[in-house]
Amino acid sequence: MMLRDIPAILMQYDAAAALVRAAWRRGCPLADFVPSLTRLVAFSCQHPVRYWLMNIDQLPPMGPVEQAWIMESWFPAMAATSVQHLALVLPNDLHNHMVATAPIFNPPTAMTFELHFFPDDATAFDWLLEHDPRRRELWQEWEDELARLHRDAPDCADAYS
């Protein structure tokens, strides 16, 4: 099911697959980063989520505040979820790529899930849901929502209206 509760994030949730799939929406301001990810973590605490797929390709360049928040707050908050595997689709932007992969070199003590990096959604999705019988259905639901967004609300500002 596609959820529209967090305007800066395109989000899909499937209880049977225990999946949250999210992508940062093009044009959303960096000021939405911490509140949006906080809400996404809270959602994952309230639902049986084992798999996260997060695409940050459209995220504006993160600053030191966001970088510190990830290490000091986000990782500990994720420890309260049931997430076991996180697939992160890396951005083409070199700066955010380096920020996203920093936990490899300085792993936080609160990391309670397996973290893998991917160049695209398809590879990440296959890694998470390789054996799920509804894989194609979930993929199509996401693609249909992307098509709707490109048609009806292509930029983040449209999500708030």
Short mmCIF file of N, CA, C and O in Angstrom, two decimals, residues 4 15 29 35 49 57 62 71-72 80 102 110 117 127 141 145 148-149:
data_model
loop_
_atom_site.label_atom_id
_atom_site.label_comp_id
_atom_site.label_asym_id
_atom_site.label_seq_id
_atom_site.Cartn_x
_atom_site.Cartn_y
_atom_site.Cartn_z
N ARG A 4 0.88 8.29 2.00
CA ARG A 4 1.18 9.69 1.69
C ARG A 4 1.25 10.53 2.96
O ARG A 4 0.97 11.72 2.94
N ALA A 15 2.64 -5.17 4.87
CA ALA A 15 2.76 -5.93 6.12
C ALA A 15 3.17 -7.38 5.87
O ALA A 15 3.99 -7.93 6.61
N PRO A 29 12.94 20.17 0.46
CA PRO A 29 14.06 20.84 1.12
C PRO A 29 14.72 19.96 2.17
O PRO A 29 14.08 19.11 2.78
N PRO A 35 12.74 15.61 10.29
CA PRO A 35 11.36 15.27 10.65
C PRO A 35 10.79 14.11 9.83
O PRO A 35 10.07 13.26 10.37
N VAL A 49 8.11 -4.36 10.59
CA VAL A 49 8.95 -4.07 9.43
C VAL A 49 10.31 -4.74 9.63
O VAL A 49 11.01 -4.44 10.60
N ASP A 57 18.54 9.33 -3.70
CA ASP A 57 19.11 9.96 -4.89
C ASP A 57 18.68 11.42 -5.06
O ASP A 57 19.46 12.23 -5.54
N MET A 62 23.59 16.85 2.16
CA MET A 62 23.45 16.89 3.62
C MET A 62 24.56 17.72 4.23
O MET A 62 25.70 17.71 3.76
N MET A 71 24.17 9.72 12.84
CA MET A 71 25.01 8.88 13.71
C MET A 71 24.53 8.91 15.16
O MET A 71 24.53 7.87 15.83
N GLU A 72 24.11 10.07 15.65
CA GLU A 72 23.79 10.21 17.07
C GLU A 72 22.34 9.87 17.41
O GLU A 72 22.06 9.47 18.54
N ALA A 80 15.25 0.55 17.91
CA ALA A 80 13.96 0.25 18.53
C ALA A 80 12.98 -0.39 17.54
O ALA A 80 11.89 -0.79 17.93
N ALA A 102 29.63 6.48 5.10
CA ALA A 102 30.51 6.71 6.25
C ALA A 102 30.36 5.65 7.34
O ALA A 102 31.37 5.28 7.96
N ALA A 110 25.09 1.40 17.72
CA ALA A 110 23.66 1.12 17.73
C ALA A 110 23.15 0.47 16.44
O ALA A 110 21.96 0.30 16.28
N PHE A 117 24.53 -1.37 0.35
CA PHE A 117 24.40 -0.24 -0.57
C PHE A 117 24.18 -0.77 -1.98
O PHE A 117 24.79 -1.78 -2.37
N TRP A 127 17.38 -7.88 -3.71
CA TRP A 127 18.12 -8.37 -2.56
C TRP A 127 17.18 -8.57 -1.36
O TRP A 127 17.26 -9.58 -0.66
N GLU A 141 3.11 -1.76 -8.04
CA GLU A 141 2.42 -0.74 -7.25
C GLU A 141 3.29 0.52 -7.14
O GLU A 141 2.81 1.65 -7.28
N GLU A 145 2.62 4.33 -8.77
CA GLU A 145 2.63 5.55 -7.96
C GLU A 145 3.62 6.56 -8.53
O GLU A 145 3.34 7.76 -8.56
N ARG A 148 1.95 8.20 -11.41
CA ARG A 148 0.95 9.15 -10.93
C ARG A 148 1.60 10.43 -10.42
O ARG A 148 1.16 11.53 -10.72
N LEU A 149 2.69 10.29 -9.67
CA LEU A 149 3.38 11.47 -9.16
C LEU A 149 3.93 12.33 -10.29
O LEU A 149 3.80 13.56 -10.24
#
